[in-house]
PDB file of C-alpha atoms and ligand atoms in Angstrom:
ATOM      1  CA  UNK A  14     174.920  19.843  91.568  1.00 39.00           C
ATOM      2  CA  UNK A  15     172.076  22.279  92.086  1.00 41.00           C
ATOM      3  CA  UNK A  16     172.713  23.512  88.575  1.00 45.00           C
ATOM      4  CA  UNK A  17     172.108  19.977  87.248  1.00 42.00           C
ATOM      5  CA  UNK A  18     168.773  19.628  89.130  1.00 45.00           C
ATOM      6  CA  UNK A  19     167.518  22.896  87.691  1.00 45.00           C
ATOM      7  CA  UNK A  20     168.215  21.579  84.230  1.00 50.00           C
ATOM      8  CA  UNK A  21     166.209  18.399  84.797  1.00 56.00           C
ATOM      9  CA  UNK A  22     163.120  20.048  86.341  1.00 61.00           C
ATOM     10  CA  UNK A  23     160.927  22.145  84.020  1.00 60.00           C
ATOM     11  CA  UNK A  24     160.671  25.764  85.254  1.00 63.00           C
ATOM     12  CA  UNK A  25     157.244  26.398  86.746  1.00 62.00           C
ATOM     13  CA  UNK A  26     157.537  30.083  87.544  1.00 62.00           C
ATOM     14  CA  UNK A  27     157.470  32.404  85.802  1.00 61.00           C
ATOM     15  CA  UNK A  28     155.688  30.610  82.965  1.00 55.00           C
ATOM     16  CA  UNK A  29     157.330  30.934  79.596  1.00 61.00           C
ATOM     17  CA  UNK A  30     155.107  32.321  76.871  1.00 54.00           C
ATOM     18  CA  UNK A  31     155.045  28.949  75.063  1.00 56.00           C
ATOM     19  CA  UNK A  32     153.802  27.206  78.274  1.00 56.00           C
ATOM     20  CA  UNK A  33     150.559  29.240  78.457  1.00 50.00           C
ATOM     21  CA  UNK A  34     147.704  27.334  76.827  1.00 50.00           C
ATOM     22  CA  UNK A  35     146.336  29.319  73.931  1.00 48.00           C
ATOM     23  CA  UNK A  36     142.728  28.796  75.121  1.00 47.00           C
ATOM     24  CA  UNK A  37     143.435  30.203  78.590  1.00 47.00           C
ATOM     25  CA  UNK A  38     144.937  33.442  77.334  1.00 50.00           C
ATOM     26  CA  UNK A  39     142.089  33.911  74.888  1.00 51.00           C
ATOM     27  CA  UNK A  40     139.518  33.468  77.665  1.00 53.00           C
ATOM     28  CA  UNK A  41     141.377  35.915  79.945  1.00 52.00           C
ATOM     29  CA  UNK A  42     141.522  38.472  77.169  1.00 51.00           C
ATOM     30  CA  UNK A  43     137.799  38.098  76.533  1.00 53.00           C
ATOM     31  CA  UNK A  44     137.076  38.500  80.278  1.00 55.00           C
ATOM     32  CA  UNK A  45     139.215  41.617  80.458  1.00 50.00           C
ATOM     33  CA  UNK A  46     137.442  43.184  77.501  1.00 51.00           C
ATOM     34  CA  UNK A  47     134.052  42.625  79.230  1.00 60.00           C
ATOM     35  CA  UNK A  48     135.145  44.121  82.582  1.00 56.00           C
ATOM     36  CA  UNK A  49     133.998  47.684  83.314  1.00 63.00           C
ATOM     37  CA  UNK A  50     136.923  49.845  84.366  1.00 62.00           C
ATOM     38  CA  UNK A  51     136.250  51.447  87.759  1.00 63.00           C
ATOM     39  CA  UNK A  52     139.258  53.651  88.530  1.00 56.00           C
ATOM     40  CA  UNK A  53     137.353  55.359  91.375  1.00 62.00           C
ATOM     41  CA  UNK A  54     136.495  52.058  93.131  1.00 57.00           C
ATOM     42  CA  UNK A  55     139.488  52.044  95.538  1.00 51.00           C
ATOM     43  CA  UNK A  56     138.657  55.595  96.548  1.00 54.00           C
ATOM     44  CA  UNK A  57     135.022  54.711  97.226  1.00 61.00           C
ATOM     45  CA  UNK A  58     136.140  51.679  99.220  1.00 58.00           C
ATOM     46  CA  UNK A  59     138.508  53.855 101.281  1.00 51.00           C
ATOM     47  CA  UNK A  60     135.645  56.220 102.083  1.00 55.00           C
ATOM     48  CA  UNK A  61     133.471  53.289 103.194  1.00 62.00           C
ATOM     49  CA  UNK A  62     136.318  51.923 105.352  1.00 54.00           C
ATOM     50  CA  UNK A  63     136.807  55.345 106.908  1.00 55.00           C
ATOM     51  CA  UNK A  64     133.112  55.643 107.689  1.00 58.00           C
ATOM     52  CA  UNK A  65     133.148  52.205 109.298  1.00 58.00           C
ATOM     53  CA  UNK A  66     136.130  53.258 111.403  1.00 53.00           C
ATOM     54  CA  UNK A  67     134.396  56.378 112.702  1.00 50.00           C
ATOM     55  CA  UNK A  68     131.305  54.374 113.600  1.00 46.00           C
ATOM     56  CA  UNK A  69     131.971  52.562 116.867  1.00 45.00           C
ATOM     57  CA  UNK A  70     130.808  48.987 116.507  1.00 44.00           C
ATOM     58  CA  UNK A  71     129.218  46.743 119.057  1.00 42.00           C
ATOM     59  CA  UNK A  72     128.114  49.322 121.626  1.00 48.00           C
ATOM     60  CA  UNK A  73     124.613  49.785 120.289  1.00 61.00           C
ATOM     61  CA  UNK A  74     125.018  53.543 119.993  1.00 62.00           C
ATOM     62  CA  UNK A  75     123.966  53.657 116.362  1.00 66.00           C
ATOM     63  CA  UNK A  76     120.428  52.839 117.293  1.00 70.00           C
ATOM     64  CA  UNK A  77     117.782  55.512 117.369  1.00 81.00           C
ATOM     65  CA  UNK A  78     116.352  54.287 120.742  1.00 86.00           C
ATOM     66  CA  UNK A  79     119.533  55.364 122.562  1.00 87.00           C
ATOM     67  CA  UNK A  80     119.117  58.883 121.224  1.00 93.00           C
ATOM     68  CA  UNK A  81     115.391  58.791 121.924  1.00 94.00           C
ATOM     69  CA  UNK A  82     116.122  58.208 125.618  1.00 94.00           C
ATOM     70  CA  UNK A  83     118.234  61.380 125.640  1.00 96.00           C
ATOM     71  CA  UNK A  84     115.404  63.242 123.868  1.00 97.00           C
ATOM     72  CA  UNK A  85     112.894  62.051 126.494  1.00 97.00           C
ATOM     73  CA  UNK A  86     115.191  63.280 129.259  1.00 97.00           C
ATOM     74  CA  UNK A  87     115.540  66.692 127.569  1.00 98.00           C
ATOM     75  CA  UNK A  88     111.815  66.945 127.130  1.00 98.00           C
ATOM     76  CA  UNK A  89     111.252  66.057 130.822  1.00 97.00           C
ATOM     77  CA  UNK A  90     113.626  68.906 131.669  1.00 96.00           C
ATOM     78  CA  UNK A  91     111.515  71.441 129.776  1.00 96.00           C
ATOM     79  CA  UNK A  92     112.861  71.378 126.229  1.00 98.00           C
ATOM     80  CA  UNK A  93     109.675  71.466 124.182  1.00 96.00           C
ATOM     81  CA  UNK A  94     110.547  72.844 120.742  1.00 97.00           C
ATOM     82  CA  UNK A  95     109.578  69.988 118.380  1.00 96.00           C
ATOM     83  CA  UNK A  96     112.203  70.866 115.740  1.00 96.00           C
ATOM     84  CA  UNK A  97     114.941  70.994 118.364  1.00 98.00           C
ATOM     85  CA  UNK A  98     113.959  67.642 119.899  1.00 97.00           C
ATOM     86  CA  UNK A  99     113.887  66.201 116.394  1.00 96.00           C
ATOM     87  CA  UNK A 100     117.409  67.520 115.731  1.00 97.00           C
ATOM     88  CA  UNK A 101     118.654  65.830 118.935  1.00 97.00           C
ATOM     89  CA  UNK A 102     117.006  62.602 117.782  1.00 96.00           C
ATOM     90  CA  UNK A 103     118.820  62.771 114.447  1.00 95.00           C
ATOM     91  CA  UNK A 104     122.365  63.872 115.240  1.00 96.00           C
ATOM     92  CA  UNK A 105     124.548  60.941 116.383  1.00 94.00           C
ATOM     93  CA  UNK A 106     126.553  62.501 119.247  1.00 95.00           C
ATOM     94  CA  UNK A 107     128.747  59.402 119.583  1.00 93.00           C
ATOM     95  CA  UNK A 108     130.273  60.102 116.161  1.00 93.00           C
ATOM     96  CA  UNK A 109     131.634  63.416 117.443  1.00 95.00           C
ATOM     97  CA  UNK A 110     133.449  62.202 120.562  1.00 92.00           C
ATOM     98  CA  UNK A 111     136.604  60.127 120.944  1.00 89.00           C
ATOM     99  CA  UNK A 112     136.161  56.372 120.619  1.00 88.00           C
ATOM    100  CA  UNK A 113     137.185  55.905 124.261  1.00 90.00           C
ATOM    101  CA  UNK A 114     134.242  58.070 125.371  1.00 91.00           C
ATOM    102  CA  UNK A 115     131.437  56.768 123.166  1.00 89.00           C
ATOM    103  CA  UNK A 116     129.791  55.000 126.086  1.00 88.00           C
ATOM    104  CA  UNK A 117     129.167  58.387 127.685  1.00 92.00           C
ATOM    105  CA  UNK A 118     128.006  60.087 124.503  1.00 93.00           C
ATOM    106  CA  UNK A 119     124.327  60.091 125.472  1.00 94.00           C
ATOM    107  CA  UNK A 120     124.808  60.893 129.150  1.00 92.00           C
ATOM    108  CA  UNK A 121     124.062  64.451 130.194  1.00 95.00           C
ATOM    109  CA  UNK A 122     127.699  65.282 130.578  1.00 95.00           C
ATOM    110  CA  UNK A 123     130.300  67.493 128.939  1.00 94.00           C
ATOM    111  CA  UNK A 124     133.143  65.582 127.273  1.00 95.00           C
ATOM    112  CA  UNK A 125     136.700  66.467 126.215  1.00 94.00           C
ATOM    113  CA  UNK A 126     137.183  66.908 122.466  1.00 95.00           C
ATOM    114  CA  UNK A 127     140.945  67.488 122.486  1.00 93.00           C
ATOM    115  CA  UNK A 128     143.232  70.533 122.772  1.00 94.00           C
ATOM    116  CA  UNK A 129     141.806  71.325 126.205  1.00 92.00           C
ATOM    117  CA  UNK A 130     138.303  71.989 124.800  1.00 95.00           C
ATOM    118  CA  UNK A 131     135.004  70.353 125.712  1.00 94.00           C
ATOM    119  CA  UNK A 132     131.681  69.574 124.102  1.00 94.00           C
ATOM    120  CA  UNK A 133     128.942  70.951 126.406  1.00 95.00           C
ATOM    121  CA  UNK A 134     126.397  68.636 127.975  1.00 96.00           C
ATOM    122  CA  UNK A 135     123.234  68.101 125.926  1.00 97.00           C
ATOM    123  CA  UNK A 136     120.947  69.866 128.419  1.00 97.00           C
ATOM    124  CA  UNK A 137     123.007  73.082 128.196  1.00 97.00           C
ATOM    125  CA  UNK A 138     123.259  72.918 124.397  1.00 98.00           C
ATOM    126  CA  UNK A 139     119.494  72.334 124.191  1.00 98.00           C
ATOM    127  CA  UNK A 140     118.641  75.202 126.543  1.00 97.00           C
ATOM    128  CA  UNK A 141     120.792  77.635 124.560  1.00 98.00           C
ATOM    129  CA  UNK A 142     119.428  76.608 121.158  1.00 98.00           C
ATOM    130  CA  UNK A 143     115.863  76.725 122.480  1.00 98.00           C
ATOM    131  CA  UNK A 144     116.421  80.348 123.515  1.00 98.00           C
ATOM    132  CA  UNK A 145     117.223  81.023 119.844  1.00 98.00           C
ATOM    133  CA  UNK A 146     114.245  79.009 118.535  1.00 97.00           C
ATOM    134  CA  UNK A 147     111.770  81.111 120.538  1.00 96.00           C
ATOM    135  CA  UNK A 148     113.352  84.506 119.874  1.00 96.00           C
ATOM    136  CA  UNK A 149     110.737  87.276 120.006  1.00 94.00           C
ATOM    137  CA  UNK A 150     111.855  88.701 116.647  1.00 93.00           C
ATOM    138  CA  UNK A 151     110.840  85.515 114.821  1.00 91.00           C
ATOM    139  CA  UNK A 152     107.180  86.424 114.300  1.00 85.00           C
ATOM    140  CA  UNK A 153     107.964  89.956 113.129  1.00 82.00           C
ATOM    141  CA  UNK A 154     110.644  88.650 110.760  1.00 81.00           C
ATOM    142  CA  UNK A 155     108.275  86.007 109.364  1.00 77.00           C
ATOM    143  CA  UNK A 156     105.655  88.676 108.616  1.00 76.00           C
ATOM    144  CA  UNK A 157     107.985  91.182 106.940  1.00 75.00           C
ATOM    145  CA  UNK A 158     107.250  92.865 103.581  1.00 67.00           C
ATOM    146  CA  UNK A 159     109.137  89.998 101.932  1.00 74.00           C
ATOM    147  CA  UNK A 160     107.561  87.031 103.789  1.00 72.00           C
ATOM    148  CA  UNK A 161     109.923  84.274 104.900  1.00 76.00           C
ATOM    149  CA  UNK A 162     107.864  81.072 105.161  1.00 73.00           C
ATOM    150  CA  UNK A 163     111.108  79.106 105.677  1.00 80.00           C
ATOM    151  CA  UNK A 164     111.340  80.540 109.197  1.00 85.00           C
ATOM    152  CA  UNK A 165     108.668  78.142 110.544  1.00 82.00           C
ATOM    153  CA  UNK A 166     110.733  75.070 109.662  1.00 86.00           C
ATOM    154  CA  UNK A 167     114.086  76.796 110.068  1.00 95.00           C
ATOM    155  CA  UNK A 168     113.571  79.201 112.983  1.00 96.00           C
ATOM    156  CA  UNK A 169     117.273  80.005 113.337  1.00 97.00           C
ATOM    157  CA  UNK A 170     117.399  81.566 109.849  1.00 96.00           C
ATOM    158  CA  UNK A 171     120.947  82.652 109.054  1.00 97.00           C
ATOM    159  CA  UNK A 172     122.923  81.392 112.052  1.00 98.00           C
ATOM    160  CA  UNK A 173     126.466  82.121 113.254  1.00 98.00           C
ATOM    161  CA  UNK A 174     128.209  79.785 115.705  1.00 98.00           C
ATOM    162  CA  UNK A 175     131.381  80.851 117.503  1.00 98.00           C
ATOM    163  CA  UNK A 176     133.487  77.828 118.496  1.00 98.00           C
ATOM    164  CA  UNK A 177     132.875  74.890 116.129  1.00 98.00           C
ATOM    165  CA  UNK A 178     134.761  72.423 118.348  1.00 98.00           C
ATOM    166  CA  UNK A 179     134.001  68.912 117.104  1.00 97.00           C
ATOM    167  CA  UNK A 180     131.005  70.112 115.064  1.00 98.00           C
ATOM    168  CA  UNK A 181     128.229  68.492 117.141  1.00 98.00           C
ATOM    169  CA  UNK A 182     126.320  71.675 117.955  1.00 98.00           C
ATOM    170  CA  UNK A 183     126.827  72.897 114.380  1.00 98.00           C
ATOM    171  CA  UNK A 184     125.080  69.726 113.160  1.00 98.00           C
ATOM    172  CA  UNK A 185     122.114  70.413 115.465  1.00 98.00           C
ATOM    173  CA  UNK A 186     121.937  74.050 114.338  1.00 98.00           C
ATOM    174  CA  UNK A 187     122.037  72.989 110.685  1.00 98.00           C
ATOM    175  CA  UNK A 188     118.718  71.138 111.111  1.00 97.00           C
ATOM    176  CA  UNK A 189     117.067  74.338 112.325  1.00 98.00           C
ATOM    177  CA  UNK A 190     118.669  76.981 110.105  1.00 97.00           C
ATOM    178  CA  UNK A 191     118.635  78.199 106.552  1.00 96.00           C
ATOM    179  CA  UNK A 192     122.410  78.468 106.753  1.00 97.00           C
ATOM    180  CA  UNK A 193     124.982  77.899 109.511  1.00 98.00           C
ATOM    181  CA  UNK A 194     128.367  79.606 109.516  1.00 98.00           C
ATOM    182  CA  UNK A 195     130.610  78.166 112.239  1.00 98.00           C
ATOM    183  CA  UNK A 196     134.001  79.608 113.209  1.00 98.00           C
ATOM    184  CA  UNK A 197     136.823  77.825 115.034  1.00 98.00           C
ATOM    185  CA  UNK A 198     140.205  79.344 115.995  1.00 98.00           C
ATOM    186  CA  UNK A 199     142.016  76.009 116.523  1.00 98.00           C
ATOM    187  CA  UNK A 200     142.997  74.533 113.190  1.00 98.00           C
ATOM    188  CA  UNK A 201     143.009  70.906 114.361  1.00 97.00           C
ATOM    189  CA  UNK A 202     139.485  71.189 115.745  1.00 97.00           C
ATOM    190  CA  UNK A 203     138.308  72.975 112.603  1.00 98.00           C
ATOM    191  CA  UNK A 204     139.656  70.029 110.563  1.00 98.00           C
ATOM    192  CA  UNK A 205     138.162  67.486 112.982  1.00 97.00           C
ATOM    193  CA  UNK A 206     134.732  69.100 112.638  1.00 98.00           C
ATOM    194  CA  UNK A 207     135.097  69.112 108.861  1.00 98.00           C
ATOM    195  CA  UNK A 208     135.902  65.397 108.914  1.00 97.00           C
ATOM    196  CA  UNK A 209     132.957  64.600 111.228  1.00 97.00           C
ATOM    197  CA  UNK A 210     130.421  66.644 109.265  1.00 98.00           C
ATOM    198  CA  UNK A 211     131.666  65.460 105.848  1.00 97.00           C
ATOM    199  CA  UNK A 212     131.351  61.827 106.972  1.00 95.00           C
ATOM    200  CA  UNK A 213     127.724  62.418 107.964  1.00 95.00           C
ATOM    201  CA  UNK A 214     126.938  64.191 104.718  1.00 95.00           C
ATOM    202  CA  UNK A 215     128.383  61.295 102.745  1.00 94.00           C
ATOM    203  CA  UNK A 216     126.492  58.641 104.670  1.00 92.00           C
ATOM    204  CA  UNK A 217     123.092  60.353 105.143  1.00 93.00           C
ATOM    205  CA  UNK A 218     121.489  61.685 101.945  1.00 92.00           C
ATOM    206  CA  UNK A 219     120.190  65.229 102.317  1.00 92.00           C
ATOM    207  CA  UNK A 220     122.187  65.936 105.496  1.00 95.00           C
ATOM    208  CA  UNK A 221     122.371  69.748 105.775  1.00 95.00           C
ATOM    209  CA  UNK A 222     125.684  71.452 105.121  1.00 94.00           C
ATOM    210  CA  UNK A 223     127.553  73.817 107.451  1.00 97.00           C
ATOM    211  CA  UNK A 224     129.892  76.574 106.303  1.00 98.00           C
ATOM    212  CA  UNK A 225     133.012  76.012 108.416  1.00 98.00           C
ATOM    213  CA  UNK A 226     135.417  78.907 108.834  1.00 98.00           C
ATOM    214  CA  UNK A 227     138.917  78.709 110.331  1.00 98.00           C
ATOM    215  CA  UNK A 228     139.356  82.100 111.971  1.00 98.00           C
ATOM    216  CA  UNK A 229     138.938  84.319 115.004  1.00 98.00           C
ATOM    217  CA  UNK A 230     135.266  84.335 115.913  1.00 98.00           C
ATOM    218  CA  UNK A 231     135.682  87.508 117.953  1.00 98.00           C
ATOM    219  CA  UNK A 232     135.359  89.457 114.729  1.00 98.00           C
ATOM    220  CA  UNK A 233     132.301  87.430 113.657  1.00 98.00           C
ATOM    221  CA  UNK A 234     132.041  86.704 109.942  1.00 98.00           C
ATOM    222  CA  UNK A 235     131.068  89.818 108.005  1.00 98.00           C
ATOM    223  CA  UNK A 236     130.739  88.194 104.531  1.00 98.00           C
ATOM    224  CA  UNK A 237     127.554  86.292 105.514  1.00 98.00           C
ATOM    225  CA  UNK A 238     126.131  88.895 107.943  1.00 98.00           C
ATOM    226  CA  UNK A 239     123.604  89.925 109.151  1.00 98.00           C
ATOM    227  CA  UNK A 240     122.665  86.898 111.278  1.00 98.00           C
ATOM    228  CA  UNK A 241     119.236  86.060 112.647  1.00 97.00           C
ATOM    229  CA  UNK A 242     120.847  84.041 115.415  1.00 98.00           C
ATOM    230  CA  UNK A 243     124.309  83.938 116.974  1.00 98.00           C
ATOM    231  CA  UNK A 244     125.471  81.372 119.521  1.00 98.00           C
ATOM    232  CA  UNK A 245     128.836  81.287 121.276  1.00 98.00           C
ATOM    233  CA  UNK A 246     130.326  78.134 122.801  1.00 97.00           C
ATOM    234  CA  UNK A 247     133.101  80.058 124.569  1.00 97.00           C
ATOM    235  CA  UNK A 248     132.842  82.929 127.017  1.00 97.00           C
ATOM    236  CA  UNK A 249     134.794  86.181 127.239  1.00 96.00           C
ATOM    237  CA  UNK A 250     134.834  89.148 129.606  1.00 95.00           C
ATOM    238  CA  UNK A 251     132.461  91.105 127.374  1.00 96.00           C
ATOM    239  CA  UNK A 252     130.508  90.685 124.143  1.00 97.00           C
ATOM    240  CA  UNK A 253     132.603  91.522 121.058  1.00 98.00           C
ATOM    241  CA  UNK A 254     131.182  94.546 119.253  1.00 98.00           C
ATOM    242  CA  UNK A 255     131.297  92.671 115.914  1.00 98.00           C
ATOM    243  CA  UNK A 256     128.670  90.174 117.159  1.00 98.00           C
ATOM    244  CA  UNK A 257     126.257  92.977 117.997  1.00 98.00           C
ATOM    245  CA  UNK A 258     126.962  94.755 114.712  1.00 98.00           C
ATOM    246  CA  UNK A 259     126.284  91.566 112.722  1.00 98.00           C
ATOM    247  CA  UNK A 260     122.943  90.797 114.416  1.00 98.00           C
ATOM    248  CA  UNK A 261     119.915  91.366 112.133  1.00 97.00           C
ATOM    249  CA  UNK A 262     116.767  93.199 113.306  1.00 95.00           C
ATOM    250  CA  UNK A 263     114.606  90.529 114.967  1.00 95.00           C
ATOM    251  CA  UNK A 264     117.766  88.534 115.641  1.00 97.00           C
ATOM    252  CA  UNK A 265     118.960  87.056 118.941  1.00 98.00           C
ATOM    253  CA  UNK A 266     122.388  86.341 120.371  1.00 98.00           C
ATOM    254  CA  UNK A 267     123.118  83.884 123.188  1.00 98.00           C
ATOM    255  CA  UNK A 268     126.592  83.818 124.724  1.00 98.00           C
ATOM    256  CA  UNK A 269     128.322  82.989 128.000  1.00 97.00           C
ATOM    257  CA  UNK A 270     129.946  86.143 129.381  1.00 97.00           C
ATOM    258  CA  UNK A 271     131.813  87.011 132.574  1.00 95.00           C
ATOM    259  CA  UNK A 272     129.836  89.445 134.635  1.00 89.00           C
ATOM    260  CA  UNK A 273     132.571  90.106 137.184  1.00 84.00           C
ATOM    261  CA  UNK A 274     130.600  89.324 140.342  1.00 83.00           C
ATOM    262  CA  UNK A 275     128.748  86.061 139.559  1.00 80.00           C
ATOM    263  CA  UNK A 276     131.342  84.678 137.159  1.00 91.00           C
ATOM    264  CA  UNK A 277     130.111  83.379 133.819  1.00 95.00           C
ATOM    265  CA  UNK A 278     126.414  83.871 133.016  1.00 96.00           C
ATOM    266  CA  UNK A 279     124.387  83.346 129.871  1.00 97.00           C
ATOM    267  CA  UNK A 280     123.711  86.695 128.190  1.00 97.00           C
ATOM    268  CA  UNK A 281     120.866  87.135 125.711  1.00 98.00           C
ATOM    269  CA  UNK A 282     120.729  90.095 123.329  1.00 98.00           C
ATOM    270  CA  UNK A 283     117.777  90.832 121.046  1.00 98.00           C
ATOM    271  CA  UNK A 284     117.941  93.341 118.224  1.00 97.00           C
ATOM    272  CA  UNK A 285     114.527  94.960 118.132  1.00 95.00           C
ATOM    273  CA  UNK A 286     112.873  95.920 114.850  1.00 90.00           C
ATOM    274  CA  UNK A 287     113.821  99.596 115.452  1.00 92.00           C
ATOM    275  CA  UNK A 288     117.494  98.560 115.576  1.00 94.00           C
ATOM    276  CA  UNK A 289     118.006  99.005 119.333  1.00 97.00           C
ATOM    277  CA  UNK A 290     119.421  96.230 121.537  1.00 98.00           C
ATOM    278  CA  UNK A 291     117.732  94.604 124.529  1.00 98.00           C
ATOM    279  CA  UNK A 292     119.994  92.745 126.988  1.00 97.00           C
ATOM    280  CA  UNK A 293     118.837  90.060 129.398  1.00 97.00           C
ATOM    281  CA  UNK A 294     120.481  87.161 131.168  1.00 93.00           C
ATOM    282  CA  UNK A 295     119.814  83.558 132.112  1.00 92.00           C
ATOM    283  CA  UNK A 296     121.632  81.565 134.819  1.00 90.00           C
ATOM    284  CA  UNK A 297     125.251  80.828 135.632  1.00 92.00           C
ATOM    285  CA  UNK A 298     127.165  78.630 133.175  1.00 94.00           C
ATOM    286  CA  UNK A 299     130.668  77.262 132.729  1.00 93.00           C
ATOM    287  CA  UNK A 300     132.191  77.461 129.251  1.00 95.00           C
ATOM    288  CA  UNK A 301     135.787  77.395 127.970  1.00 95.00           C
ATOM    289  CA  UNK A 302     137.339  80.860 127.509  1.00 96.00           C
ATOM    290  CA  UNK A 303     136.839  82.903 124.369  1.00 98.00           C
ATOM    291  CA  UNK A 304     140.321  83.656 123.044  1.00 97.00           C
ATOM    292  CA  UNK A 305     141.483  85.934 120.268  1.00 96.00           C
ATOM    293  CA  UNK A 306     143.726  84.922 117.386  1.00 95.00           C
ATOM    294  CA  UNK A 307     144.179  81.556 115.719  1.00 95.00           C
ATOM    295  CA  UNK A 308     146.414  78.539 116.312  1.00 93.00           C
TER     296      UNK A 308
HETATM  297  N1  SAH B  16     130.113  73.818 119.928  1.00 93.17           N
HETATM  298  C1  SAH B  16     131.238  72.963 120.146  1.00 93.17           C
HETATM  299  C2  SAH B  16     131.864  73.209 121.505  1.00 93.17           C
HETATM  300  C3  SAH B  16     133.210  73.714 121.345  1.00 93.17           C
HETATM  301  S1  SAH B  16     134.026  74.220 122.815  1.00 93.17           S
HETATM  302  C4  SAH B  16     130.907  71.507 119.925  1.00 93.17           C
HETATM  303  O1  SAH B  16     129.745  71.155 119.721  1.00 93.17           O
HETATM  304  O2  SAH B  16     131.829  70.712 119.920  1.00 93.17           O
HETATM  305  C5  SAH B  16     134.341  75.899 122.421  1.00 93.17           C
HETATM  306  C6  SAH B  16     135.197  76.156 121.225  1.00 93.17           C
HETATM  307  O3  SAH B  16     135.336  77.560 121.073  1.00 93.17           O
HETATM  308  C7  SAH B  16     136.614  75.599 121.328  1.00 93.17           C
HETATM  309  O4  SAH B  16     136.832  74.702 120.292  1.00 93.17           O
HETATM  310  C8  SAH B  16     137.503  76.836 121.207  1.00 93.17           C
HETATM  311  O5  SAH B  16     138.694  76.607 120.492  1.00 93.17           O
HETATM  312  C9  SAH B  16     136.574  77.787 120.463  1.00 93.17           C
HETATM  313  N2  SAH B  16     136.938  79.205 120.556  1.00 93.17           N
HETATM  314  C10 SAH B  16     137.374  79.917 121.619  1.00 93.17           C
HETATM  315  N3  SAH B  16     137.605  81.196 121.269  1.00 93.17           N
HETATM  316  C11 SAH B  16     137.301  81.301 119.945  1.00 93.17           C
HETATM  317  C12 SAH B  16     137.340  82.355 118.983  1.00 93.17           C
HETATM  318  N4  SAH B  16     137.744  83.600 119.294  1.00 93.17           N
HETATM  319  N5  SAH B  16     136.963  82.082 117.724  1.00 93.17           N
HETATM  320  C13 SAH B  16     136.554  80.845 117.352  1.00 93.17           C
HETATM  321  N6  SAH B  16     136.509  79.804 118.205  1.00 93.17           N
HETATM  322  C14 SAH B  16     136.878  80.028 119.488  1.00 93.17           C
END
């Protein structure tokens, strides 16, 4: 019975070759020959989709005014380096934190970034970077035998960051440095930072690059040494010798360090032009521990 019905009805799908009108196939062929082949189009689309995903929608955090409010607060608290304030105005902090936390991205609060680590609050990050921007060795370095006019716009010169985390501070440093090398010992965070910073570089033309290193920051990074500035986002019981060794004359290091009695304090070390080291300290701080090895 069903066999008989099939015989009566003409088959509609798939079309037999003799059922395709000659004109239609000719037109399709002509269209195909005019089309530009774009084998990379799906890849470009995937990148755009990915960027859209990492940009939280509908919370108004993409707007510059939200960041400007944070900048005003920092400036009211005594941050007055114009380049640093400008960096805070540019770097979208909400793109570096988990989607569930974006509403707090511009509050002055530290936030978890996964694997038990935290991104420091903006006021602490700003205070530490400002200490580097106003390092005493800057003027002597700028006036050396080989003048370095770039130091006015990029006061951090060749900068080493210990503890990349999600990459937020590295992005700020990149706006103020000739080069930033940033080391992270946790592979997943190193990859997260790479993803965050790559996305920004793809979406904002001219966004400065950061050299990300997966490794143990306690040994610094000798291949790019010496550094004009070194900043640590994790604190140990003492300053690793490698950091001091890799600090250039006129350079400054800022790092949280346990001082035994007071707990963690911010330690500042300047390498004077004659090569000697001058230690000083700022107030008490609370950073995640500096650990050796990699995971
Ligand atoms: N600057 C980061 C904050 C990261 S928190 C940001 O903006 O997100 C501190 C980071 O230091 C953690 O990711 C931790 O894994 C890392 N860290 C701790 N000890 C380290 C070491 N010896 N070498 C490199 N990174 C280290």
